[in-house]
PDB file of C-alpha atoms in Angstrom:
ATOM      1  CA  MET A  25     -66.017 -43.760 -33.944  1.00 41.00           C
ATOM      2  CA  SER A  26     -69.747 -43.991 -33.454  1.00 48.00           C
ATOM      3  CA  LEU A  27     -70.068 -41.341 -30.752  1.00 51.00           C
ATOM      4  CA  LEU A  28     -68.141 -38.515 -32.359  1.00 75.00           C
ATOM      5  CA  ASP A  29     -71.209 -36.855 -33.739  1.00 77.00           C
ATOM      6  CA  ASP A  30     -73.527 -36.095 -30.838  1.00 70.00           C
ATOM      7  CA  GLY A  31     -72.438 -32.505 -30.412  1.00 81.00           C
ATOM      8  CA  GLY A  32     -70.847 -32.912 -26.989  1.00 91.00           C
ATOM      9  CA  PRO A  33     -67.186 -32.279 -26.219  1.00 95.00           C
ATOM     10  CA  ILE A  34     -64.990 -34.614 -28.248  1.00 95.00           C
ATOM     11  CA  PHE A  35     -62.978 -35.760 -25.228  1.00 97.00           C
ATOM     12  CA  ALA A  36     -66.221 -36.737 -23.468  1.00 96.00           C
ATOM     13  CA  GLN A  37     -67.423 -38.632 -26.536  1.00 96.00           C
ATOM     14  CA  ILE A  38     -64.157 -40.579 -26.713  1.00 97.00           C
ATOM     15  CA  ALA A  39     -64.319 -41.317 -22.980  1.00 97.00           C
ATOM     16  CA  ALA A  40     -67.915 -42.524 -23.387  1.00 95.00           C
ATOM     17  CA  GLU A  41     -66.925 -44.763 -26.286  1.00 96.00           C
ATOM     18  CA  LEU A  42     -64.110 -46.290 -24.225  1.00 97.00           C
ATOM     19  CA  ALA A  43     -66.466 -46.724 -21.256  1.00 97.00           C
ATOM     20  CA  ASN A  44     -68.911 -48.525 -23.567  1.00 96.00           C
ATOM     21  CA  GLN A  45     -66.123 -50.866 -24.644  1.00 96.00           C
ATOM     22  CA  ILE A  46     -65.362 -51.621 -20.992  1.00 97.00           C
ATOM     23  CA  ALA A  47     -69.048 -52.094 -20.144  1.00 96.00           C
ATOM     24  CA  ASP A  48     -69.727 -54.477 -23.022  1.00 95.00           C
ATOM     25  CA  GLY A  49     -66.539 -56.456 -22.408  1.00 94.00           C
ATOM     26  CA  THR A  50     -64.770 -55.481 -25.622  1.00 95.00           C
ATOM     27  CA  VAL A  51     -61.878 -54.342 -23.442  1.00 96.00           C
ATOM     28  CA  GLY A  52     -61.585 -56.526 -20.367  1.00 96.00           C
ATOM     29  CA  GLU A  53     -60.340 -55.951 -16.865  1.00 96.00           C
ATOM     30  CA  GLY A  54     -56.556 -55.691 -16.796  1.00 96.00           C
ATOM     31  CA  GLU A  55     -56.310 -55.146 -20.545  1.00 97.00           C
ATOM     32  CA  ARG A  56     -54.399 -52.244 -22.011  1.00 97.00           C
ATOM     33  CA  VAL A  57     -56.418 -49.412 -23.502  1.00 97.00           C
ATOM     34  CA  ALA A  58     -55.227 -47.360 -26.430  1.00 96.00           C
ATOM     35  CA  SER A  59     -52.721 -44.618 -25.670  1.00 95.00           C
ATOM     36  CA  SER A  60     -53.548 -40.965 -26.171  1.00 95.00           C
ATOM     37  CA  ASN A  61     -51.474 -40.989 -29.372  1.00 96.00           C
ATOM     38  CA  GLU A  62     -53.305 -44.075 -30.655  1.00 97.00           C
ATOM     39  CA  LEU A  63     -56.664 -42.531 -29.812  1.00 97.00           C
ATOM     40  CA  ALA A  64     -55.636 -39.252 -31.448  1.00 97.00           C
ATOM     41  CA  ALA A  65     -54.701 -41.051 -34.651  1.00 97.00           C
ATOM     42  CA  PHE A  66     -57.837 -43.218 -34.656  1.00 96.00           C
ATOM     43  CA  TYR A  67     -60.284 -40.387 -33.979  1.00 95.00           C
ATOM     44  CA  ARG A  68     -58.207 -37.796 -35.855  1.00 95.00           C
ATOM     45  CA  VAL A  69     -58.069 -35.425 -32.924  1.00 95.00           C
ATOM     46  CA  ASN A  70     -55.376 -33.557 -31.047  1.00 96.00           C
ATOM     47  CA  PRO A  71     -53.412 -35.833 -28.668  1.00 96.00           C
ATOM     48  CA  VAL A  72     -54.270 -33.459 -25.804  1.00 97.00           C
ATOM     49  CA  THR A  73     -57.972 -34.083 -26.470  1.00 97.00           C
ATOM     50  CA  ALA A  74     -57.390 -37.831 -26.480  1.00 97.00           C
ATOM     51  CA  ALA A  75     -55.339 -37.610 -23.274  1.00 97.00           C
ATOM     52  CA  ARG A  76     -58.166 -35.696 -21.626  1.00 98.00           C
ATOM     53  CA  SER A  77     -60.545 -38.574 -22.376  1.00 97.00           C
ATOM     54  CA  LEU A  78     -58.180 -40.972 -20.606  1.00 97.00           C
ATOM     55  CA  THR A  79     -57.958 -38.576 -17.666  1.00 97.00           C
ATOM     56  CA  VAL A  80     -61.739 -38.657 -17.357  1.00 97.00           C
ATOM     57  CA  LEU A  81     -61.703 -42.461 -17.231  1.00 98.00           C
ATOM     58  CA  SER A  82     -58.835 -42.425 -14.749  1.00 97.00           C
ATOM     59  CA  ASP A  83     -60.651 -39.922 -12.523  1.00 97.00           C
ATOM     60  CA  GLU A  84     -63.683 -42.234 -12.576  1.00 96.00           C
ATOM     61  CA  GLY A  85     -61.489 -45.171 -11.544  1.00 96.00           C
ATOM     62  CA  LEU A  86     -62.137 -47.081 -14.752  1.00 97.00           C
ATOM     63  CA  VAL A  87     -58.546 -47.122 -15.987  1.00 98.00           C
ATOM     64  CA  GLU A  88     -55.243 -46.953 -14.184  1.00 97.00           C
ATOM     65  CA  LYS A  89     -51.853 -45.838 -15.365  1.00 95.00           C
ATOM     66  CA  ARG A  90     -48.919 -48.185 -15.144  1.00 94.00           C
ATOM     67  CA  ARG A  91     -45.848 -46.043 -15.414  1.00 93.00           C
ATOM     68  CA  GLY A  92     -43.916 -46.732 -18.572  1.00 92.00           C
ATOM     69  CA  VAL A  93     -46.403 -49.326 -19.791  1.00 93.00           C
ATOM     70  CA  GLY A  94     -49.683 -47.524 -20.459  1.00 94.00           C
ATOM     71  CA  MET A  95     -53.269 -47.349 -19.271  1.00 96.00           C
ATOM     72  CA  PHE A  96     -55.167 -50.468 -18.284  1.00 98.00           C
ATOM     73  CA  VAL A  97     -58.765 -51.254 -17.372  1.00 98.00           C
ATOM     74  CA  ALA A  98     -59.012 -51.135 -13.584  1.00 98.00           C
ATOM     75  CA  LYS A  99     -60.169 -54.074 -11.520  1.00 97.00           C
ATOM     76  CA  GLY A 100     -63.953 -54.005 -11.117  1.00 97.00           C
ATOM     77  CA  ALA A 101     -64.422 -51.269 -13.751  1.00 98.00           C
ATOM     78  CA  ARG A 102     -67.016 -53.186 -15.757  1.00 97.00           C
ATOM     79  CA  ASP A 103     -69.048 -54.057 -12.664  1.00 97.00           C
ATOM     80  CA  ARG A 104     -69.020 -50.415 -11.508  1.00 96.00           C
ATOM     81  CA  LEU A 105     -70.089 -49.206 -14.959  1.00 96.00           C
ATOM     82  CA  VAL A 106     -72.907 -51.727 -15.270  1.00 96.00           C
ATOM     83  CA  HIS A 107     -74.131 -50.984 -11.735  1.00 96.00           C
ATOM     84  CA  ALA A 108     -74.130 -47.221 -12.393  1.00 95.00           C
ATOM     85  CA  ARG A 109     -75.915 -47.653 -15.719  1.00 95.00           C
ATOM     86  CA  ARG A 110     -78.587 -49.850 -14.174  1.00 97.00           C
ATOM     87  CA  ARG A 111     -79.143 -47.295 -11.423  1.00 97.00           C
ATOM     88  CA  ARG A 112     -79.353 -44.492 -14.024  1.00 96.00           C
ATOM     89  CA  PHE A 113     -81.784 -46.592 -16.102  1.00 96.00           C
ATOM     90  CA  ALA A 114     -84.043 -47.063 -13.071  1.00 97.00           C
ATOM     91  CA  GLU A 115     -83.948 -43.338 -12.283  1.00 97.00           C
ATOM     92  CA  ARG A 116     -84.612 -42.244 -15.873  1.00 97.00           C
ATOM     93  CA  TYR A 117     -87.183 -44.801 -16.960  1.00 97.00           C
ATOM     94  CA  VAL A 118     -88.533 -47.057 -14.234  1.00 96.00           C
ATOM     95  CA  ARG A 119     -89.270 -44.422 -11.603  1.00 96.00           C
ATOM     96  CA  PRO A 120     -91.115 -42.084 -14.020  1.00 97.00           C
ATOM     97  CA  LEU A 121     -93.052 -45.085 -15.330  1.00 96.00           C
ATOM     98  CA  ALA A 122     -94.082 -46.070 -11.812  1.00 96.00           C
ATOM     99  CA  VAL A 123     -95.026 -42.477 -10.919  1.00 97.00           C
ATOM    100  CA  GLU A 124     -97.104 -42.066 -14.088  1.00 97.00           C
ATOM    101  CA  ALA A 125     -98.786 -45.436 -13.561  1.00 97.00           C
ATOM    102  CA  ALA A 126     -99.756 -44.473 -10.009  1.00 96.00           C
ATOM    103  CA  GLY A 127    -101.028 -41.151 -11.298  1.00 97.00           C
ATOM    104  CA  VAL A 128    -103.450 -42.792 -13.709  1.00 97.00           C
ATOM    105  CA  GLY A 129    -104.547 -45.511 -11.308  1.00 97.00           C
ATOM    106  CA  ILE A 130    -102.546 -48.433 -12.632  1.00 97.00           C
ATOM    107  CA  GLY A 131    -101.707 -50.755  -9.766  1.00 96.00           C
ATOM    108  CA  ARG A 132     -98.554 -52.770  -9.263  1.00 95.00           C
ATOM    109  CA  ASP A 133     -99.855 -56.041 -10.706  1.00 96.00           C
ATOM    110  CA  GLU A 134    -101.415 -54.356 -13.728  1.00 97.00           C
ATOM    111  CA  LEU A 135     -98.212 -52.399 -14.403  1.00 96.00           C
ATOM    112  CA  LEU A 136     -96.108 -55.543 -14.170  1.00 96.00           C
ATOM    113  CA  GLY A 137     -98.506 -57.257 -16.571  1.00 96.00           C
ATOM    114  CA  LEU A 138     -98.203 -54.394 -19.055  1.00 95.00           C
ATOM    115  CA  VAL A 139     -94.421 -54.498 -18.822  1.00 95.00           C
ATOM    116  CA  ARG A 140     -94.420 -58.278 -19.368  1.00 95.00           C
ATOM    117  CA  GLU A 141     -96.607 -57.847 -22.461  1.00 94.00           C
ATOM    118  CA  GLU A 142     -94.270 -55.245 -23.894  1.00 93.00           C
ATOM    119  CA  LEU A 143     -91.227 -57.391 -23.149  1.00 92.00           C
ATOM    120  CA  ALA A 144     -92.860 -60.325 -24.938  1.00 92.00           C
ATOM    121  CA  SER A 145     -93.574 -58.052 -27.893  1.00 91.00           C
ATOM    122  CA  VAL A 146     -89.947 -56.917 -28.020  1.00 87.00           C
ATOM    123  CA  GLU A 147     -88.729 -60.530 -27.817  1.00 81.00           C
ATOM    124  CA  VAL A 148     -90.905 -61.484 -30.789  1.00 69.00           C
ATOM    125  CA  THR A 149     -89.881 -58.522 -32.951  1.00 70.00           C
ATOM    126  CA  THR A 150     -86.158 -58.581 -32.134  1.00 63.00           C
ATOM    127  CA  GLY A 151     -85.641 -62.250 -31.439  1.00 63.00           C
ATOM    128  CA  GLY A 152     -83.940 -61.259 -28.188  1.00 60.00           C
ATOM    129  CA  ALA A 153     -84.321 -62.608 -24.728  1.00 56.00           C
ATOM    130  CA  ALA A 154     -85.509 -60.552 -21.792  1.00 49.00           C
TER     131      ALA A 154
END
């Protein structure tokens, strides 16, 4: 229920939460996703709201309905989500970084060096790998 507090439409928040579960592998390709009634009970929302979230995912090709059985994660859904998120990341963060760097005279090699330094700093503080 982590996303049901950002102020956006509830159905969109539920759809985003389900998309996150597909993207991170919590719900795998071919696996059944919760029904609208199950989502409604879990999130304590109207079943129509929950159904709308599934419609969003279906319209995006992330889930598919199997008549009489339920909704399932579509083939290739995770790959499509990850690809789209990487593209969005590049548009939101990398391109503006590159434009700003060029604007203040930071060349390619210097920018890459700065990014490497920051990545090393993040690895040390979080214990993660880049």
